[in-house]
XYZ file of C-alpha atoms in Angstrom:
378
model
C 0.000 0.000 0.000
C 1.060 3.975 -0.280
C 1.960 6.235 2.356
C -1.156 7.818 3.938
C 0.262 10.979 1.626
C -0.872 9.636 -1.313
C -4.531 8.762 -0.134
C -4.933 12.704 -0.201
C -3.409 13.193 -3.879
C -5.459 10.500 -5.122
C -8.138 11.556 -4.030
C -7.683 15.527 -5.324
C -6.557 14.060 -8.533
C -10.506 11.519 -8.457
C -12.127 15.175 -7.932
C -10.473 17.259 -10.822
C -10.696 14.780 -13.286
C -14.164 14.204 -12.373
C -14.883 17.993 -12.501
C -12.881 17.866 -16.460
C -15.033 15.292 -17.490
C -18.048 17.414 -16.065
C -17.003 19.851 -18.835
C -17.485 17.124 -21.659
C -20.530 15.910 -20.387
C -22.022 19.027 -20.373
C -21.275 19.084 -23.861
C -23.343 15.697 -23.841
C -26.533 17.116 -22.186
C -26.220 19.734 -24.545
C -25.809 18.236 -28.249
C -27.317 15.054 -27.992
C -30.874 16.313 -27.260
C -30.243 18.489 -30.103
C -28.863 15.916 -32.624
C -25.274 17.466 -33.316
C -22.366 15.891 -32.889
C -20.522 15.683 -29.627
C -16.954 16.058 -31.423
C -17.557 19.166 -34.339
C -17.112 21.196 -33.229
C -14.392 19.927 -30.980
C -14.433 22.922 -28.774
C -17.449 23.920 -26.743
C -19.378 27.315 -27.815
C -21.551 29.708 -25.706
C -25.295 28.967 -26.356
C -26.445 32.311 -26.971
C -23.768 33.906 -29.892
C -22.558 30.667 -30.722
C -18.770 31.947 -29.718
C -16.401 28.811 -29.900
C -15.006 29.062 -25.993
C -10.774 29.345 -26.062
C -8.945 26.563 -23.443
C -7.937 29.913 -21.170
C -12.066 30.293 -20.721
C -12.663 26.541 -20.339
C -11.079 25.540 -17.567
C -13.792 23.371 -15.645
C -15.408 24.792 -12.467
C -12.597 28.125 -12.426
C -13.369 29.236 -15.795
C -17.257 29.772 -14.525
C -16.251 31.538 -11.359
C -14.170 33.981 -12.773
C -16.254 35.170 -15.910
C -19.102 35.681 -12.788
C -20.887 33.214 -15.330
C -21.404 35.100 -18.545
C -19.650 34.459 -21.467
C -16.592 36.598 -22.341
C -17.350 36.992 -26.155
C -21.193 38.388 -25.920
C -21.599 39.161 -22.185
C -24.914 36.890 -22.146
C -25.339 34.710 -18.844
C -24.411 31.183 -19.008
C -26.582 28.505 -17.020
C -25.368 27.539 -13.367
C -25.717 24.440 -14.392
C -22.221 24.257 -16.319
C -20.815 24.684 -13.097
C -23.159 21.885 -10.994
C -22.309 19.362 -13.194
C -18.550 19.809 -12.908
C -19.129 20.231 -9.000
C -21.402 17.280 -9.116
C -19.143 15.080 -11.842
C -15.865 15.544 -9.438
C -17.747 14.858 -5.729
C -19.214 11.539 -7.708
C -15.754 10.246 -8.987
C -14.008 11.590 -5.577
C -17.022 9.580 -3.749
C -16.278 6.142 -6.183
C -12.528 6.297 -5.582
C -13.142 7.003 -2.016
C -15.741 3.861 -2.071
C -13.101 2.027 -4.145
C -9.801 2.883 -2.851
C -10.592 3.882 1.089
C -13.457 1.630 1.698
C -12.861 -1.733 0.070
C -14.346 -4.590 -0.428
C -13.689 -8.148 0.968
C -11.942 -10.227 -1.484
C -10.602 -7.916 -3.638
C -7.530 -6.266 -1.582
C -5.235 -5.568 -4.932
C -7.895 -5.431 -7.433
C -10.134 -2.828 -5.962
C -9.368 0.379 -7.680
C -9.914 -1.373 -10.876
C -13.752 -0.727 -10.560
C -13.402 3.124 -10.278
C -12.916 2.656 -13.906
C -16.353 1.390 -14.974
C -18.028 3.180 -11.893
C -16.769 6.424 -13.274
C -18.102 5.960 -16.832
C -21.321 4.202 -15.512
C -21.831 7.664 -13.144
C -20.839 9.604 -15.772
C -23.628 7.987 -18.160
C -25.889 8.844 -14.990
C -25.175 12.479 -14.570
C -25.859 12.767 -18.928
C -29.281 10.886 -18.757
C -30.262 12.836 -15.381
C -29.816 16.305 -16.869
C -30.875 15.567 -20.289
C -34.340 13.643 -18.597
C -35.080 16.504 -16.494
C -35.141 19.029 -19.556
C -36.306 16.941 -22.351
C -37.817 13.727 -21.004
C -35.919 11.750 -22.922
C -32.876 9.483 -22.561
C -30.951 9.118 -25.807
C -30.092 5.343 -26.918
C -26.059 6.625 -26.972
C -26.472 6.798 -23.204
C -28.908 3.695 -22.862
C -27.989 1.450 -25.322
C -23.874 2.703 -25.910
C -24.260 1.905 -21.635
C -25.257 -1.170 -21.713
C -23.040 -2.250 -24.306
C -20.361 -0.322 -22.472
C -20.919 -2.541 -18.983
C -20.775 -5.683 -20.583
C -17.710 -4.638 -22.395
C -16.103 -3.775 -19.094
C -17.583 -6.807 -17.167
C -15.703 -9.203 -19.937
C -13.007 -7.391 -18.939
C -12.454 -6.312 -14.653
C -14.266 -9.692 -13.484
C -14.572 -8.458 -10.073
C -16.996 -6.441 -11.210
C -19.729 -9.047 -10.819
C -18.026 -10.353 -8.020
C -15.950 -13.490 -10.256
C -12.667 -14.553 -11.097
C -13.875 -15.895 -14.417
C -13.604 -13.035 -17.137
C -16.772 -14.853 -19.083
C -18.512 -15.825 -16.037
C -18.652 -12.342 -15.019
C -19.683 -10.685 -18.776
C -22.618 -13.555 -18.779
C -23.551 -12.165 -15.571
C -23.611 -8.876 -17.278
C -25.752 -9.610 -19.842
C -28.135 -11.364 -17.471
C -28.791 -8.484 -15.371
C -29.348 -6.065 -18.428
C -31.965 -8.526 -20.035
C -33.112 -9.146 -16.699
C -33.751 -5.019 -16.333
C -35.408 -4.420 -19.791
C -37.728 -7.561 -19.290
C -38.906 -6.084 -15.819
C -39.345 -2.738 -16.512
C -40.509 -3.880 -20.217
C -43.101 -5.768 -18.615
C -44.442 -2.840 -16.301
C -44.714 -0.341 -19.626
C -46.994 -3.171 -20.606
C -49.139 -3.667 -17.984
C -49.324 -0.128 -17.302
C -50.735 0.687 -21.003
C -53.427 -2.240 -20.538
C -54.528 -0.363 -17.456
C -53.656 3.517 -17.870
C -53.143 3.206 -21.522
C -55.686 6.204 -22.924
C -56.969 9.405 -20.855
C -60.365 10.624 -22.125
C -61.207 14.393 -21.403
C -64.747 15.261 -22.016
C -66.021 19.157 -21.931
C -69.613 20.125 -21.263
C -69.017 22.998 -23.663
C -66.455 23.346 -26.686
C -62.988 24.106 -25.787
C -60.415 26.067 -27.817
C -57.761 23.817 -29.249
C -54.184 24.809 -31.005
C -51.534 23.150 -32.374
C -48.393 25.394 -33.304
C -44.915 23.550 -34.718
C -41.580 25.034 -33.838
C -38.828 23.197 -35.618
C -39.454 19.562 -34.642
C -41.464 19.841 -31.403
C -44.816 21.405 -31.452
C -47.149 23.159 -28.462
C -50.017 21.027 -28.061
C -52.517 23.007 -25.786
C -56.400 21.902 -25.073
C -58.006 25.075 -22.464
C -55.860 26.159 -20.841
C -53.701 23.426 -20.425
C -50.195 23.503 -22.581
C -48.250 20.707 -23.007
C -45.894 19.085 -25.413
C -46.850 16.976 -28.344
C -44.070 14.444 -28.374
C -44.883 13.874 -24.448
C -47.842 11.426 -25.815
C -45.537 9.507 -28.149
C -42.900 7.679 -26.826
C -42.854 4.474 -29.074
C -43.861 6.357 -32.147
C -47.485 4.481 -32.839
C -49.702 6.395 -30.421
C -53.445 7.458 -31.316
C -54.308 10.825 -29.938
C -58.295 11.204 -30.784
C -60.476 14.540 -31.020
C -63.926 14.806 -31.279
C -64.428 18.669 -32.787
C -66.781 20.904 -33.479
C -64.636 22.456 -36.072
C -61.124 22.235 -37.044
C -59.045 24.202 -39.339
C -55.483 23.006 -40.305
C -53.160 25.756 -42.067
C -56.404 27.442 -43.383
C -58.699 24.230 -44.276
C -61.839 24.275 -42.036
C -63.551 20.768 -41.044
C -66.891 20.702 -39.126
C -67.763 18.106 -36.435
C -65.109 15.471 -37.603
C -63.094 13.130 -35.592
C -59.157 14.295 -35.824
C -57.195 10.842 -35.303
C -53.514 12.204 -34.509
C -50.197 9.934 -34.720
C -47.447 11.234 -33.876
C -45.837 12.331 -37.602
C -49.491 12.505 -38.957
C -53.240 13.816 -38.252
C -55.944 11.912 -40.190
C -59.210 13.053 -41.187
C -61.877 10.174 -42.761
C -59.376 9.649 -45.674
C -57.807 12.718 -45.861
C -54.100 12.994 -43.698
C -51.432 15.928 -43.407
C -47.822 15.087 -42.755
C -47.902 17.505 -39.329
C -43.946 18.334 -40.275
C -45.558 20.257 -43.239
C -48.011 21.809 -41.168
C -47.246 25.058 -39.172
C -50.654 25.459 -37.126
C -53.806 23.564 -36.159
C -56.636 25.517 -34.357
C -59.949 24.774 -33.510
C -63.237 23.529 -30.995
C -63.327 20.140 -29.592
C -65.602 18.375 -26.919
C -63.251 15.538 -26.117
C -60.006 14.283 -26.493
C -58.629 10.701 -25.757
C -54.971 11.178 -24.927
C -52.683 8.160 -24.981
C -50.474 7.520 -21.578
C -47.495 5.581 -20.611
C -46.615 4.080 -17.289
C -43.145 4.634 -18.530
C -41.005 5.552 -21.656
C -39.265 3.469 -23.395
C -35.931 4.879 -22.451
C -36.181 4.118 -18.735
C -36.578 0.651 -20.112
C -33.415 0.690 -21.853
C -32.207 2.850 -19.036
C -32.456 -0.019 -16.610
C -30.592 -2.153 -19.003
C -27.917 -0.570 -18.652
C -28.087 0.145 -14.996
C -27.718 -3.995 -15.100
C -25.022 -4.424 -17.174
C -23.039 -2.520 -14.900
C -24.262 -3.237 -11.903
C -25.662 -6.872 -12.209
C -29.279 -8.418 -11.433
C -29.849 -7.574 -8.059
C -29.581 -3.820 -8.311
C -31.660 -3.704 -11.254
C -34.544 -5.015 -8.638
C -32.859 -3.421 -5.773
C -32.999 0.198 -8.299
C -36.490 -0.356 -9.384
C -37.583 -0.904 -5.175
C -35.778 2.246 -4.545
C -36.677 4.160 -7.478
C -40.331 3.460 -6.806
C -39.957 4.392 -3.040
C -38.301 7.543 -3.861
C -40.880 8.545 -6.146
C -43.852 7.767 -3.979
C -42.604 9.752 -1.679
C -41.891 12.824 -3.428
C -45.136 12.119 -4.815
C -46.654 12.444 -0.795
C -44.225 15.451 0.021
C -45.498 17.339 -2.756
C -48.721 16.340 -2.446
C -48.453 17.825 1.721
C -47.334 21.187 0.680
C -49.895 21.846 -2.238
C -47.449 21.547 -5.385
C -48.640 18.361 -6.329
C -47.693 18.970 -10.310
C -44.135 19.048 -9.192
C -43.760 15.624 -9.047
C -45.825 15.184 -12.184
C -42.707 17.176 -14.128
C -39.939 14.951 -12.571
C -39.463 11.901 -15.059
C -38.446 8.440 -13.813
C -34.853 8.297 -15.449
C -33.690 9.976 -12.100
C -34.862 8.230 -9.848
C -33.760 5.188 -11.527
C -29.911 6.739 -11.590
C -30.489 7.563 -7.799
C -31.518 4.240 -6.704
C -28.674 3.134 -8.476
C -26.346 5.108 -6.769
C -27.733 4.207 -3.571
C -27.098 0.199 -4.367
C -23.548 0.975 -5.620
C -22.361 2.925 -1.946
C -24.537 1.243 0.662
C -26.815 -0.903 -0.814
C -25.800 -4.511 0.004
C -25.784 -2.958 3.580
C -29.579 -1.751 3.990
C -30.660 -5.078 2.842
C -28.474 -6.782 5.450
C -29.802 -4.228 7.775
C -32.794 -4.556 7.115
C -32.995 -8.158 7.182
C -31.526 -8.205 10.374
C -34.081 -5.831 11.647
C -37.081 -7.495 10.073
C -36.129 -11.266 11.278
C -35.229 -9.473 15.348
C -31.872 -10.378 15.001
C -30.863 -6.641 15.990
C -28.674 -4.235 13.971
């Protein structure tokens, strides 16, 4: 083993190069929602002029603090949330290498700090689906599916990580817990559409209804209520039904029809508009039958991954958790009146957070609670 010494610059070097990869994946959360490459161009550019950012204004974390977070080219402000996920990038790989390196595992006395390795990407990978979830509800298949393929990769590779000596033993494992994660979750998105699979709003009197594209999203609102159209179509064959008393779509007016909406298309008895050609649809309707999921896709694909690295019991060790978690931000929001709070949070989240909570200490609750369940004391 090192002198004590080296625990320390270890440890600082875990947190900056946590906090540099920070910078890249905010170029990740980003581009990829976006569809532009992550590597052209190669260096990162303010979001408001466009400005390509020189090294001397990149630095992670310092660059941020010092430019009081504007950008030096066009003075605009630049989202605190460059800086979080730098903060939040180097305390996760300082936490991993501390879990790696200081804490241990039995077993494993030489072969430890291997895993901070895969744990780094696979947190990294979290930190990218997290952000971009939150602000698009989405999780693109480069983090889902590029994951998974990445933890099984890795799993052929640092055994330990599932716990075996055999390099195969522990990439079959691997692949067992990702297959294991999409069936479960894959499973729950369909049960949930048997039972919650279509929302039916009926008005006693007309209500207005508009449809307005901008680029390729598009403001769905019904009343007063404004939401987004791709929200309703997360596999891509969704029916979104309206009954109206009129509808007019870039200037051609329809009287009590039934609009039958998909998500590239709107169809009218035989008649159907490509709705990336249209720019605006307006009119009455007295109900609309809105199609729900108990999940999208990409949590499903999410959870794959979240097995590949992790194995098969934290995929049901995540979902428990993820569930819990939810529920009861669902209750605390419910207690102090904001309610559509937790309606806004997506599940990708709290799937990364239970996760994270298996990686650290999870092993231990369920021993804990265990113990405390069968009276054999903590």
């Amino acid at each position: 083993m090192f002198p004590p010494t080296y625990d320390y610059i270890f440890a600082a070097f875990a947190f900056v190069l946590g906090a540099s990869i920070g910078s890249f994946l905010n170029v990740c959360i980003y581009r990829l929602p976006l569809n532009l490459s992550v590597n052209e161009p190669k260096r990162s550019f303010c979001p408001n002029c466009k400005y390509q950012i020189p090294f001397h204004h990149n630095i992670p974390l310092v660059s941020w603090l010092v430019l009081r977070g504007k950008c030096a080219n066009c003075g605009k402000p630049i989202s605190f949330r460059y800086f979080g996920v730098e903060f939040l990038t180097g305390l996760l790989f300082l936490a991993i290498w501390l879990k790696v390196w200081a804490w241990g595992r039995p077993g494993w006395p030489h072969q430890e700090w291997l895993l901070a390795l895969p744990y780094w990407i696979m947190g990294g990978l979290f930190i990218v689906a997290t952000f971009i979830d939150f602000e698009h509800f989405i999780i693109p298949d480069e983090i889902t599916i590029g994951g998974a393929v990445a933890g099984v990769l890795l799993s052929f590779a640092i055994p330990s990580l599932n716990d075996q000596h055999s390099n195969i033993m522990s990439g079959l494992w691997s692949i067992f817990g990702a297959g294991l994660g999409y069936g479960v979750l894959w499973l729950v998105v369909e049960l949930g559409k048997k039972a919650f699979g279509k929302k039916r709003l009926t008005f006693d009197k007309a209500t207005s209804l508009s449809w307005v594209r901008r680029d390729e999203e598009a403001d769905f609102t019904v009343g007063e209520e404004k939401m987004l159209w791709s929200e309703f179509f997360y596999r891509g064959n969704e029916q979104l039904l309206l009954q109206c008393n009129w509808i007019e779509i870039d200037g051609q007016r329809f009287e009590n029809v039934v609009a039958r909406c998909e998500c590239d298309w709107l169809h009218i008895d035989q008649r159907k508009w490509e709705l990336v050609k249209v720019d605006e649809i307006k009119g009455d309707v007295t109900e609309v039958t809105l199609p729900r999921e108990a999940m999208g896709f990409g949590d499903v694909k999410f959870i794959a991954c979240i097995g590949a690295f992790l194995g098969w019991k934290a995929v049901l060790f995540t979902i428990m958790s993820a569930s819990t978690i939810g529920a009861l931000v669902g209750i605390a929001t419910i207690a102090i009146g904001r309610r559509e709070w937790s309606t806004k949070i997506p599940f990708g989240p709290y799937l990364a957070l239970g996760a994270l909570i298996w990686l650290f200490c999870g092993p231990e609750l369920i021993l804990w609670y265990w113990r405390y369940s069968t009276g054999q004391g903590v």
